[in-house]
PDB file of C-alpha atoms and ligand atoms in Angstrom:
ATOM      1  CA  MET A1354      98.116 161.335 104.946  1.00  0.00           C
ATOM      2  CA  ASN A1355      99.242 162.975 101.756  1.00  0.00           C
ATOM      3  CA  ILE A1356     100.045 160.452  99.051  1.00  0.00           C
ATOM      4  CA  GLN A1357     102.162 161.719  96.196  1.00  0.00           C
ATOM      5  CA  HIS A1358     104.720 159.211  95.011  1.00  0.00           C
ATOM      6  CA  VAL A1359     103.307 155.771  94.198  1.00  0.00           C
ATOM      7  CA  THR A1360     105.399 152.658  93.526  1.00  0.00           C
ATOM      8  CA  VAL A1361     103.732 149.758  91.735  1.00  0.00           C
ATOM      9  CA  VAL A1362     105.487 146.385  92.038  1.00  0.00           C
ATOM     10  CA  GLY A1363     104.748 144.011  89.137  1.00  0.00           C
ATOM     11  CA  ALA A1364     104.207 145.338  85.609  1.00  0.00           C
ATOM     12  CA  GLY A1365     101.947 142.491  84.417  1.00  0.00           C
ATOM     13  CA  THR A1366      98.219 142.487  83.570  1.00  0.00           C
ATOM     14  CA  MET A1367      97.229 144.446  86.679  1.00  0.00           C
ATOM     15  CA  GLY A1368     100.392 146.349  87.577  1.00  0.00           C
ATOM     16  CA  ASN A1369     100.614 148.322  84.350  1.00  0.00           C
ATOM     17  CA  GLY A1370      96.924 149.258  84.626  1.00  0.00           C
ATOM     18  CA  ILE A1371      97.390 150.422  88.232  1.00  0.00           C
ATOM     19  CA  ALA A1372     100.428 152.502  87.221  1.00  0.00           C
ATOM     20  CA  HIS A1373      98.357 153.938  84.357  1.00  0.00           C
ATOM     21  CA  VAL A1374      95.507 155.203  86.559  1.00  0.00           C
ATOM     22  CA  PHE A1375      97.769 156.711  89.245  1.00  0.00           C
ATOM     23  CA  ALA A1376      99.901 158.486  86.615  1.00  0.00           C
ATOM     24  CA  GLN A1377      96.763 159.741  84.883  1.00  0.00           C
ATOM     25  CA  ALA A1378      95.578 161.158  88.223  1.00  0.00           C
ATOM     26  CA  GLY A1379      98.785 163.225  88.416  1.00  0.00           C
ATOM     27  CA  ARG A1380     100.931 161.059  90.702  1.00  0.00           C
ATOM     28  CA  PRO A1381     104.573 160.311  89.896  1.00  0.00           C
ATOM     29  CA  VAL A1382     104.748 156.517  89.603  1.00  0.00           C
ATOM     30  CA  THR A1383     107.667 154.103  89.753  1.00  0.00           C
ATOM     31  CA  LEU A1384     106.910 150.774  88.104  1.00  0.00           C
ATOM     32  CA  VAL A1385     109.053 147.855  89.303  1.00  0.00           C
ATOM     33  CA  ASP A1386     109.476 144.404  87.755  1.00  0.00           C
ATOM     34  CA  GLN A1387     112.186 141.791  87.507  1.00  0.00           C
ATOM     35  CA  SER A1388     113.611 142.621  84.081  1.00  0.00           C
ATOM     36  CA  LYS A1389     113.900 145.493  81.634  1.00  0.00           C
ATOM     37  CA  GLU A1390     111.919 143.452  79.094  1.00  0.00           C
ATOM     38  CA  LEU A1391     108.954 142.971  81.438  1.00  0.00           C
ATOM     39  CA  LEU A1392     109.004 146.668  82.314  1.00  0.00           C
ATOM     40  CA  ALA A1393     109.142 147.627  78.644  1.00  0.00           C
ATOM     41  CA  ALA A1394     106.152 145.369  77.923  1.00  0.00           C
ATOM     42  CA  GLY A1395     104.225 146.940  80.821  1.00  0.00           C
ATOM     43  CA  VAL A1396     104.925 150.491  79.645  1.00  0.00           C
ATOM     44  CA  GLU A1397     104.067 149.493  76.070  1.00  0.00           C
ATOM     45  CA  THR A1398     100.651 148.360  77.305  1.00  0.00           C
ATOM     46  CA  ILE A1399     100.145 151.674  79.134  1.00  0.00           C
ATOM     47  CA  GLU A1400     101.062 153.501  75.928  1.00  0.00           C
ATOM     48  CA  LYS A1401      98.670 151.381  73.871  1.00  0.00           C
ATOM     49  CA  ASN A1402      95.801 151.947  76.309  1.00  0.00           C
ATOM     50  CA  LEU A1403      96.477 155.691  76.508  1.00  0.00           C
ATOM     51  CA  GLY A1404      96.511 155.711  72.693  1.00  0.00           C
ATOM     52  CA  ARG A1405      93.010 154.205  72.746  1.00  0.00           C
ATOM     53  CA  GLN A1406      91.796 156.861  75.195  1.00  0.00           C
ATOM     54  CA  LEU A1407      93.268 159.507  72.888  1.00  0.00           C
ATOM     55  CA  GLU A1408      91.573 158.033  69.810  1.00  0.00           C
ATOM     56  CA  LYS A1409      88.223 158.084  71.634  1.00  0.00           C
ATOM     57  CA  GLU A1410      88.967 161.709  72.640  1.00  0.00           C
ATOM     58  CA  LYS A1411      88.745 160.833  76.339  1.00  0.00           C
ATOM     59  CA  ILE A1412      92.121 162.504  76.895  1.00  0.00           C
ATOM     60  CA  THR A1413      94.139 165.158  75.050  1.00  0.00           C
ATOM     61  CA  GLN A1414      97.568 164.627  73.476  1.00  0.00           C
ATOM     62  CA  GLU A1415      99.016 166.684  76.344  1.00  0.00           C
ATOM     63  CA  GLU A1416      97.397 164.438  79.007  1.00  0.00           C
ATOM     64  CA  HIS A1417      98.638 161.391  77.088  1.00  0.00           C
ATOM     65  CA  ASP A1418     102.221 162.671  77.064  1.00  0.00           C
ATOM     66  CA  GLN A1419     102.157 163.907  80.657  1.00  0.00           C
ATOM     67  CA  THR A1420     100.762 160.589  81.933  1.00  0.00           C
ATOM     68  CA  LEU A1421     103.484 158.596  80.171  1.00  0.00           C
ATOM     69  CA  GLY A1422     106.086 161.065  81.411  1.00  0.00           C
ATOM     70  CA  ARG A1423     105.095 160.363  85.023  1.00  0.00           C
ATOM     71  CA  VAL A1424     105.960 156.639  84.821  1.00  0.00           C
ATOM     72  CA  ALA A1425     109.535 155.742  85.806  1.00  0.00           C
ATOM     73  CA  ARG A1426     110.889 152.160  85.643  1.00  0.00           C
ATOM     74  CA  ARG A1427     113.150 150.248  88.046  1.00  0.00           C
ATOM     75  CA  ILE A1428     114.286 146.660  88.202  1.00  0.00           C
ATOM     76  CA  ASP A1429     115.530 146.943  91.808  1.00  0.00           C
ATOM     77  CA  LEU A1430     112.776 146.869  94.413  1.00  0.00           C
ATOM     78  CA  ALA A1431     114.937 148.604  97.036  1.00  0.00           C
ATOM     79  CA  GLY A1432     115.567 151.671  94.872  1.00  0.00           C
ATOM     80  CA  GLY A1433     112.064 151.612  93.416  1.00  0.00           C
ATOM     81  CA  ALA A1434     110.407 151.757  96.851  1.00  0.00           C
ATOM     82  CA  ALA A1435     112.771 154.283  98.427  1.00  0.00           C
ATOM     83  CA  GLU A1436     110.642 157.364  97.729  1.00  0.00           C
ATOM     84  CA  ALA A1437     107.176 155.842  97.941  1.00  0.00           C
ATOM     85  CA  ASP A1438     104.321 157.280  99.994  1.00  0.00           C
ATOM     86  CA  LEU A1439     102.258 154.313  98.837  1.00  0.00           C
ATOM     87  CA  VAL A1440     103.340 150.998  97.350  1.00  0.00           C
ATOM     88  CA  VAL A1441     100.798 148.895  95.457  1.00  0.00           C
ATOM     89  CA  GLU A1442     102.015 145.318  95.120  1.00  0.00           C
ATOM     90  CA  ALA A1443     100.738 143.459  92.043  1.00  0.00           C
ATOM     91  CA  VAL A1444     103.153 140.525  91.743  1.00  0.00           C
ATOM     92  CA  THR A1445     102.330 136.884  91.027  1.00  0.00           C
ATOM     93  CA  GLU A1446      99.526 135.433  93.200  1.00  0.00           C
ATOM     94  CA  GLN A1447     101.731 133.128  95.301  1.00  0.00           C
ATOM     95  CA  GLU A1448     102.214 133.440  99.035  1.00  0.00           C
ATOM     96  CA  SER A1449     105.966 132.756  98.833  1.00  0.00           C
ATOM     97  CA  VAL A1450     106.460 135.496  96.207  1.00  0.00           C
ATOM     98  CA  LYS A1451     104.343 138.058  98.061  1.00  0.00           C
ATOM     99  CA  LYS A1452     106.005 137.247 101.391  1.00  0.00           C
ATOM    100  CA  GLU A1453     109.435 138.012  99.955  1.00  0.00           C
ATOM    101  CA  VAL A1454     108.209 141.223  98.332  1.00  0.00           C
ATOM    102  CA  PHE A1455     106.489 142.469 101.512  1.00  0.00           C
ATOM    103  CA  ARG A1456     109.562 141.766 103.634  1.00  0.00           C
ATOM    104  CA  ALA A1457     111.728 143.684 101.152  1.00  0.00           C
ATOM    105  CA  LEU A1458     109.227 146.551 100.959  1.00  0.00           C
ATOM    106  CA  ASP A1459     109.127 146.797 104.747  1.00  0.00           C
ATOM    107  CA  GLU A1460     112.894 147.094 104.742  1.00  0.00           C
ATOM    108  CA  HIS A1461     113.260 149.593 101.902  1.00  0.00           C
ATOM    109  CA  ALA A1462     110.115 151.752 101.747  1.00  0.00           C
ATOM    110  CA  PRO A1463     109.987 154.807 104.053  1.00  0.00           C
ATOM    111  CA  SER A1464     108.620 153.842 107.491  1.00  0.00           C
ATOM    112  CA  GLU A1465     105.540 156.055 106.971  1.00  0.00           C
ATOM    113  CA  ALA A1466     104.671 154.503 103.596  1.00  0.00           C
ATOM    114  CA  ILE A1467     101.458 152.510 103.174  1.00  0.00           C
ATOM    115  CA  LEU A1468     101.894 149.043 101.676  1.00  0.00           C
ATOM    116  CA  ALA A1469      98.838 147.962  99.669  1.00  0.00           C
ATOM    117  CA  SER A1470      98.317 144.643  97.937  1.00  0.00           C
ATOM    118  CA  ASN A1471      96.234 143.999  94.842  1.00  0.00           C
ATOM    119  CA  THR A1472      95.952 140.327  95.828  1.00  0.00           C
ATOM    120  CA  SER A1473      92.789 138.517  94.751  1.00  0.00           C
ATOM    121  CA  SER A1474      92.736 136.093  97.645  1.00  0.00           C
ATOM    122  CA  ILE A1475      95.734 136.159  99.969  1.00  0.00           C
ATOM    123  CA  SER A1476      95.055 137.397 103.497  1.00  0.00           C
ATOM    124  CA  ILE A1477      95.921 141.065 104.104  1.00  0.00           C
ATOM    125  CA  THR A1478      96.357 140.268 107.813  1.00  0.00           C
ATOM    126  CA  TRP A1479      98.932 137.609 106.866  1.00  0.00           C
ATOM    127  CA  LEU A1480     100.751 140.019 104.526  1.00  0.00           C
ATOM    128  CA  GLY A1481     100.759 142.610 107.322  1.00  0.00           C
ATOM    129  CA  ALA A1482     102.273 140.049 109.700  1.00  0.00           C
ATOM    130  CA  GLN A1483     105.265 139.687 107.350  1.00  0.00           C
ATOM    131  CA  THR A1484     106.132 143.317 108.149  1.00  0.00           C
ATOM    132  CA  GLU A1485     106.783 145.516 111.167  1.00  0.00           C
ATOM    133  CA  ARG A1486     103.972 147.853 110.063  1.00  0.00           C
ATOM    134  CA  ALA A1487     100.795 145.757 109.967  1.00  0.00           C
ATOM    135  CA  GLY A1488      98.718 148.880 110.685  1.00  0.00           C
ATOM    136  CA  ARG A1489      99.901 150.382 107.399  1.00  0.00           C
ATOM    137  CA  VAL A1490      99.131 147.304 105.285  1.00  0.00           C
ATOM    138  CA  VAL A1491      95.829 147.268 103.391  1.00  0.00           C
ATOM    139  CA  GLY A1492      94.208 145.591 100.374  1.00  0.00           C
ATOM    140  CA  MET A1493      93.535 147.626  97.260  1.00  0.00           C
ATOM    141  CA  HIS A1494      91.885 145.144  94.901  1.00  0.00           C
ATOM    142  CA  PHE A1495      91.467 146.620  91.427  1.00  0.00           C
ATOM    143  CA  PHE A1496      89.618 144.946  88.547  1.00  0.00           C
ATOM    144  CA  ASN A1497      90.781 144.119  85.050  1.00  0.00           C
ATOM    145  CA  PRO A1498      91.148 146.204  82.863  1.00  0.00           C
ATOM    146  CA  VAL A1499      92.069 148.727  85.551  1.00  0.00           C
ATOM    147  CA  PRO A1500      91.649 151.921  83.462  1.00  0.00           C
ATOM    148  CA  VAL A1501      88.084 150.837  82.579  1.00  0.00           C
ATOM    149  CA  MET A1502      86.668 149.091  85.660  1.00  0.00           C
ATOM    150  CA  SER A1503      85.494 151.397  88.426  1.00  0.00           C
ATOM    151  CA  LEU A1504      85.321 148.974  91.383  1.00  0.00           C
ATOM    152  CA  VAL A1505      88.085 148.771  93.994  1.00  0.00           C
ATOM    153  CA  GLU A1506      87.606 146.463  96.996  1.00  0.00           C
ATOM    154  CA  ILE A1507      89.414 148.072  99.933  1.00  0.00           C
ATOM    155  CA  VAL A1508      90.348 145.292 102.310  1.00  0.00           C
ATOM    156  CA  ARG A1509      90.888 145.925 106.001  1.00  0.00           C
ATOM    157  CA  GLY A1510      93.366 143.582 107.622  1.00  0.00           C
ATOM    158  CA  LEU A1511      92.862 142.905 111.317  1.00  0.00           C
ATOM    159  CA  GLU A1512      95.499 145.520 112.151  1.00  0.00           C
ATOM    160  CA  THR A1513      94.834 148.081 109.385  1.00  0.00           C
ATOM    161  CA  THR A1514      94.335 151.492 111.027  1.00  0.00           C
ATOM    162  CA  ASP A1515      91.325 153.695 110.297  1.00  0.00           C
ATOM    163  CA  ALA A1516      93.647 156.463 109.066  1.00  0.00           C
ATOM    164  CA  VAL A1517      95.221 154.127 106.503  1.00  0.00           C
ATOM    165  CA  TYR A1518      91.835 152.798 105.426  1.00  0.00           C
ATOM    166  CA  ASP A1519      90.457 156.353 104.996  1.00  0.00           C
ATOM    167  CA  THR A1520      93.537 157.479 103.043  1.00  0.00           C
ATOM    168  CA  VAL A1521      93.327 154.600 100.599  1.00  0.00           C
ATOM    169  CA  GLU A1522      89.573 154.966 100.199  1.00  0.00           C
ATOM    170  CA  GLY A1523      89.997 158.696  99.435  1.00  0.00           C
ATOM    171  CA  LEU A1524      92.748 157.900  96.986  1.00  0.00           C
ATOM    172  CA  ALA A1525      90.560 155.412  95.119  1.00  0.00           C
ATOM    173  CA  GLU A1526      87.911 158.139  94.813  1.00  0.00           C
ATOM    174  CA  ASP A1527      90.589 160.525  93.504  1.00  0.00           C
ATOM    175  CA  LEU A1528      91.258 157.995  90.746  1.00  0.00           C
ATOM    176  CA  GLY A1529      87.575 158.175  89.805  1.00  0.00           C
ATOM    177  CA  LYS A1530      86.936 154.695  91.210  1.00  0.00           C
ATOM    178  CA  ASP A1531      84.131 153.348  93.405  1.00  0.00           C
ATOM    179  CA  PRO A1532      85.642 151.851  96.561  1.00  0.00           C
ATOM    180  CA  VAL A1533      83.772 149.197  98.577  1.00  0.00           C
ATOM    181  CA  GLU A1534      84.895 148.176 102.064  1.00  0.00           C
ATOM    182  CA  VAL A1535      85.352 144.450 102.602  1.00  0.00           C
ATOM    183  CA  ALA A1536      86.656 142.380 105.497  1.00  0.00           C
ATOM    184  CA  ASP A1537      89.718 140.179 105.218  1.00  0.00           C
ATOM    185  CA  PHE A1538      88.174 136.800 104.385  1.00  0.00           C
ATOM    186  CA  PRO A1539      89.451 134.554 101.581  1.00  0.00           C
ATOM    187  CA  GLY A1540      88.458 135.857  98.139  1.00  0.00           C
ATOM    188  CA  PHE A1541      86.864 138.951  99.713  1.00  0.00           C
ATOM    189  CA  VAL A1542      83.413 139.408  98.098  1.00  0.00           C
ATOM    190  CA  SER A1543      84.284 139.399  94.387  1.00  0.00           C
ATOM    191  CA  ASN A1544      86.265 136.186  94.085  1.00  0.00           C
ATOM    192  CA  ARG A1545      84.328 134.358  96.793  1.00  0.00           C
ATOM    193  CA  ILE A1546      81.379 134.509  94.408  1.00  0.00           C
ATOM    194  CA  LEU A1547      82.997 134.703  90.965  1.00  0.00           C
ATOM    195  CA  MET A1548      85.636 131.951  91.174  1.00  0.00           C
ATOM    196  CA  PRO A1549      83.358 129.096  92.303  1.00  0.00           C
ATOM    197  CA  MET A1550      81.094 130.037  89.366  1.00  0.00           C
ATOM    198  CA  ILE A1551      84.017 129.865  86.920  1.00  0.00           C
ATOM    199  CA  ASN A1552      85.215 126.609  88.532  1.00  0.00           C
ATOM    200  CA  GLU A1553      81.717 125.126  88.111  1.00  0.00           C
ATOM    201  CA  ALA A1554      81.698 126.143  84.431  1.00  0.00           C
ATOM    202  CA  ILE A1555      84.991 124.222  84.036  1.00  0.00           C
ATOM    203  CA  PHE A1556      83.427 121.163  85.721  1.00  0.00           C
ATOM    204  CA  CYS A1557      80.547 121.422  83.207  1.00  0.00           C
ATOM    205  CA  LEU A1558      83.086 121.414  80.385  1.00  0.00           C
ATOM    206  CA  MET A1559      85.071 118.498  81.861  1.00  0.00           C
ATOM    207  CA  GLU A1560      81.946 116.419  82.409  1.00  0.00           C
ATOM    208  CA  GLY A1561      80.731 117.094  78.865  1.00  0.00           C
ATOM    209  CA  VAL A1562      77.566 118.914  79.940  1.00  0.00           C
ATOM    210  CA  ALA A1563      78.180 121.291  77.016  1.00  0.00           C
ATOM    211  CA  ASP A1564      81.114 122.584  74.973  1.00  0.00           C
ATOM    212  CA  ALA A1565      82.987 125.768  75.921  1.00  0.00           C
ATOM    213  CA  GLU A1566      81.141 128.063  73.542  1.00  0.00           C
ATOM    214  CA  ASP A1567      77.735 126.783  74.602  1.00  0.00           C
ATOM    215  CA  ILE A1568      78.535 127.101  78.311  1.00  0.00           C
ATOM    216  CA  ASP A1569      79.435 130.748  77.708  1.00  0.00           C
ATOM    217  CA  THR A1570      76.332 131.288  75.568  1.00  0.00           C
ATOM    218  CA  VAL A1571      74.084 130.030  78.379  1.00  0.00           C
ATOM    219  CA  MET A1572      75.564 132.568  80.771  1.00  0.00           C
ATOM    220  CA  THR A1573      75.634 135.519  78.350  1.00  0.00           C
ATOM    221  CA  LEU A1574      72.157 135.019  76.865  1.00  0.00           C
ATOM    222  CA  GLY A1575      70.459 133.383  79.827  1.00  0.00           C
ATOM    223  CA  MET A1576      71.952 135.365  82.716  1.00  0.00           C
ATOM    224  CA  ASN A1577      72.794 138.558  80.842  1.00  0.00           C
ATOM    225  CA  HIS A1578      76.464 138.327  81.823  1.00  0.00           C
ATOM    226  CA  PRO A1579      78.554 140.533  79.502  1.00  0.00           C
ATOM    227  CA  MET A1580      81.091 137.709  79.072  1.00  0.00           C
ATOM    228  CA  GLY A1581      80.820 133.931  79.571  1.00  0.00           C
ATOM    229  CA  PRO A1582      82.702 132.369  82.522  1.00  0.00           C
ATOM    230  CA  LEU A1583      85.242 130.502  80.351  1.00  0.00           C
ATOM    231  CA  THR A1584      86.049 133.616  78.294  1.00  0.00           C
ATOM    232  CA  LEU A1585      86.385 135.517  81.558  1.00  0.00           C
ATOM    233  CA  ALA A1586      88.688 132.833  83.007  1.00  0.00           C
ATOM    234  CA  ASP A1587      90.939 133.129  79.912  1.00  0.00           C
ATOM    235  CA  PHE A1588      90.933 136.882  80.367  1.00  0.00           C
ATOM    236  CA  ILE A1589      91.871 136.708  84.074  1.00  0.00           C
ATOM    237  CA  GLY A1590      94.520 134.008  83.520  1.00  0.00           C
ATOM    238  CA  LEU A1591      93.972 130.345  84.381  1.00  0.00           C
ATOM    239  CA  ASP A1592      96.979 130.312  86.740  1.00  0.00           C
ATOM    240  CA  VAL A1593      95.423 133.198  88.677  1.00  0.00           C
ATOM    241  CA  CYS A1594      92.052 131.353  88.801  1.00  0.00           C
ATOM    242  CA  LEU A1595      93.742 128.184  90.091  1.00  0.00           C
ATOM    243  CA  SER A1596      95.668 130.067  92.781  1.00  0.00           C
ATOM    244  CA  ILE A1597      92.489 131.724  94.010  1.00  0.00           C
ATOM    245  CA  MET A1598      90.563 128.432  94.135  1.00  0.00           C
ATOM    246  CA  GLU A1599      93.438 126.883  96.087  1.00  0.00           C
ATOM    247  CA  VAL A1600      93.345 129.692  98.644  1.00  0.00           C
ATOM    248  CA  LEU A1601      89.539 129.398  99.019  1.00  0.00           C
ATOM    249  CA  HIS A1602      89.824 125.614  99.382  1.00  0.00           C
ATOM    250  CA  THR A1603      92.641 125.670 101.919  1.00  0.00           C
ATOM    251  CA  GLN A1604      91.511 128.605 104.002  1.00  0.00           C
ATOM    252  CA  LEU A1605      87.773 127.973 104.115  1.00  0.00           C
ATOM    253  CA  GLY A1606      88.363 124.225 104.464  1.00  0.00           C
ATOM    254  CA  ASP A1607      85.305 123.253 102.440  1.00  0.00           C
ATOM    255  CA  ASP A1608      85.515 120.830  99.510  1.00  0.00           C
ATOM    256  CA  LYS A1609      82.961 122.824  97.569  1.00  0.00           C
ATOM    257  CA  TYR A1610      85.937 125.042  96.684  1.00  0.00           C
ATOM    258  CA  ARG A1611      88.118 122.214  95.249  1.00  0.00           C
ATOM    259  CA  PRO A1612      89.746 123.342  91.982  1.00  0.00           C
ATOM    260  CA  CYS A1613      88.464 121.458  88.920  1.00  0.00           C
ATOM    261  CA  PRO A1614      91.075 118.922  87.651  1.00  0.00           C
ATOM    262  CA  LEU A1615      90.701 120.330  84.123  1.00  0.00           C
ATOM    263  CA  LEU A1616      91.751 123.766  85.405  1.00  0.00           C
ATOM    264  CA  ARG A1617      94.865 122.202  86.958  1.00  0.00           C
ATOM    265  CA  GLN A1618      95.611 120.340  83.739  1.00  0.00           C
ATOM    266  CA  LYS A1619      95.384 123.515  81.618  1.00  0.00           C
ATOM    267  CA  VAL A1620      97.761 125.359  83.942  1.00  0.00           C
ATOM    268  CA  THR A1621     100.216 122.421  83.940  1.00  0.00           C
ATOM    269  CA  ALA A1622     100.197 122.495  80.131  1.00  0.00           C
ATOM    270  CA  GLY A1623     100.908 126.239  80.118  1.00  0.00           C
ATOM    271  CA  HIS A1624      97.511 127.028  78.607  1.00  0.00           C
ATOM    272  CA  LEU A1625      96.986 130.113  80.745  1.00  0.00           C
ATOM    273  CA  GLY A1626      94.374 131.928  78.655  1.00  0.00           C
ATOM    274  CA  ARG A1627      94.819 135.097  76.630  1.00  0.00           C
ATOM    275  CA  LYS A1628      98.299 135.853  77.932  1.00  0.00           C
ATOM    276  CA  SER A1629      99.692 132.555  76.590  1.00  0.00           C
ATOM    277  CA  GLY A1630      97.561 132.532  73.408  1.00  0.00           C
ATOM    278  CA  GLN A1631      95.437 129.566  74.517  1.00  0.00           C
ATOM    279  CA  GLY A1632      93.156 128.608  77.373  1.00  0.00           C
ATOM    280  CA  PHE A1633      89.581 127.423  76.920  1.00  0.00           C
ATOM    281  CA  PHE A1634      89.709 129.279  73.602  1.00  0.00           C
ATOM    282  CA  ARG A1635      92.523 130.126  71.163  1.00  0.00           C
ATOM    283  CA  TYR A1636      93.776 133.660  70.587  1.00  0.00           C
ATOM    284  CA  GLY A1637      95.517 134.904  67.454  1.00  0.00           C
TER     285      GLY A1637
HETATM  286  P1  LIG B 864     100.888 138.770  85.957  1.00  0.00           P
HETATM  287  O1  LIG B 864     101.483 137.412  85.953  1.00  0.00           O
HETATM  288  O2  LIG B 864     100.335 139.336  84.699  1.00  0.00           O
HETATM  289  O3  LIG B 864     102.000 139.825  86.490  1.00  0.00           O
HETATM  290  C1  LIG B 864     102.752 139.621  87.644  1.00  0.00           C
HETATM  291  C2  LIG B 864     104.050 140.376  87.482  1.00  0.00           C
HETATM  292  O4  LIG B 864     104.772 140.354  88.721  1.00  0.00           O
HETATM  293  C3  LIG B 864     104.996 139.738  86.425  1.00  0.00           C
HETATM  294  O5  LIG B 864     105.355 140.708  85.465  1.00  0.00           O
HETATM  295  C4  LIG B 864     106.197 139.272  87.266  1.00  0.00           C
HETATM  296  O6  LIG B 864     107.428 139.363  86.570  1.00  0.00           O
HETATM  297  C5  LIG B 864     106.142 140.250  88.420  1.00  0.00           C
HETATM  298  N1  LIG B 864     106.875 139.794  89.596  1.00  0.00           N
HETATM  299  C6  LIG B 864     106.856 138.564  90.166  1.00  0.00           C
HETATM  300  N2  LIG B 864     107.703 138.539  91.222  1.00  0.00           N
HETATM  301  C7  LIG B 864     108.234 139.794  91.335  1.00  0.00           C
HETATM  302  C8  LIG B 864     109.183 140.393  92.219  1.00  0.00           C
HETATM  303  N3  LIG B 864     109.728 139.701  93.203  1.00  0.00           N
HETATM  304  N4  LIG B 864     109.498 141.682  92.019  1.00  0.00           N
HETATM  305  C9  LIG B 864     108.954 142.401  91.002  1.00  0.00           C
HETATM  306  N5  LIG B 864     108.056 141.884  90.130  1.00  0.00           N
HETATM  307  C10 LIG B 864     107.715 140.585  90.294  1.00  0.00           C
HETATM  308  O7  LIG B 864      99.813 138.772  87.135  1.00  0.00           O
HETATM  309  P2  LIG B 864      98.504 139.703  87.293  1.00  0.00           P
HETATM  310  O8  LIG B 864      97.356 139.046  86.635  1.00  0.00           O
HETATM  311  O9  LIG B 864      98.853 141.104  86.963  1.00  0.00           O
HETATM  312  O10 LIG B 864      98.254 139.563  88.865  1.00  0.00           O
HETATM  313  C11 LIG B 864      98.967 140.335  89.790  1.00  0.00           C
HETATM  314  C12 LIG B 864      98.178 140.390  91.079  1.00  0.00           C
HETATM  315  O11 LIG B 864      96.915 140.993  90.823  1.00  0.00           O
HETATM  316  C13 LIG B 864      97.880 139.029  91.703  1.00  0.00           C
HETATM  317  O12 LIG B 864      97.938 139.137  93.084  1.00  0.00           O
HETATM  318  C14 LIG B 864      96.466 138.741  91.226  1.00  0.00           C
HETATM  319  O13 LIG B 864      95.779 137.888  92.091  1.00  0.00           O
HETATM  320  C15 LIG B 864      95.862 140.134  91.261  1.00  0.00           C
HETATM  321  N6  LIG B 864      94.693 140.367  90.412  1.00  0.00           N
HETATM  322  C16 LIG B 864      94.652 139.873  89.141  1.00  0.00           C
HETATM  323  C17 LIG B 864      93.534 140.119  88.346  1.00  0.00           C
HETATM  324  C18 LIG B 864      93.469 139.651  86.928  1.00  0.00           C
HETATM  325  O14 LIG B 864      92.404 139.787  86.304  1.00  0.00           O
HETATM  326  N7  LIG B 864      94.533 139.116  86.360  1.00  0.00           N
HETATM  327  C19 LIG B 864      92.376 140.886  88.858  1.00  0.00           C
HETATM  328  C20 LIG B 864      92.588 141.432  90.173  1.00  0.00           C
HETATM  329  C21 LIG B 864      93.693 141.139  90.921  1.00  0.00           C
END
């Protein structure tokens, strides 16, 4: 399958990074979000990150300009998906939101188009079942920040065809990424391991085992992690962390995955981490 035109739905933390890497690899990209303001913010982030690559002489001015020139913006999903060979969905991590988006994509994207989701935890098989093309639905789980991180988990739903899997795997390699095949179980490999660790760090904070900085210091100095779990949670977004823990808890049915009450409280208060200026730490 020849993939040229890529539509990315959701211009937030992940969506703008995904649009960035496809455009940089020479694909025309349509970025879709719900408002002109959100799209402008997404494209601004792409521009800022390309500017950094330029400063570090990783790309030329010409590559910078051409990459930006390949990104079109749309606020209507129907029009934005109409020419897609591949759609990568990166909207809010909520089943109800994704369900609506997948149903609309199934209606408006060409029948041959592959529908990929960047979901961290929602079942690809379930997303496929919302459409009439389950064989062409696959997980393409990028990592944050997308232009920097090389891993992509490629998730096979129960119905995903080999041809679709192979196409998406080849495409990830084209982007200069390192794809890893994973089966469609909650949290895949990455979040099945990472999120319970972050959740446990939040329990340590809630129970007063240590303060936030010290918890992170233990993990950076003692375990050689490049970033402490609470800093990482702020970076990912505490709402995203909570959604993932809820999916693990519900779908695996084991209380060891129960979200920490302090995580819930932070999200209720709107302390979502870096993106809201405050989470476990404050950001200027
Ligand atoms: P985000 O909250 O930064 O961005 C989500 C975007 O989707 C928002 O701009 C929102 O306006 C848009 N959106 C929501 N409903 C929409 C609709 N119906 N049509 C068009 N746009 C819509 O979220 P983030 O962090 O980028 O997460 C997106 C997806 O990526 C989630 O599934 C998340 O689990 C996954 N993910 C997140 C990672 C992270 O580090 N934040 C890492 C890997 C995956």
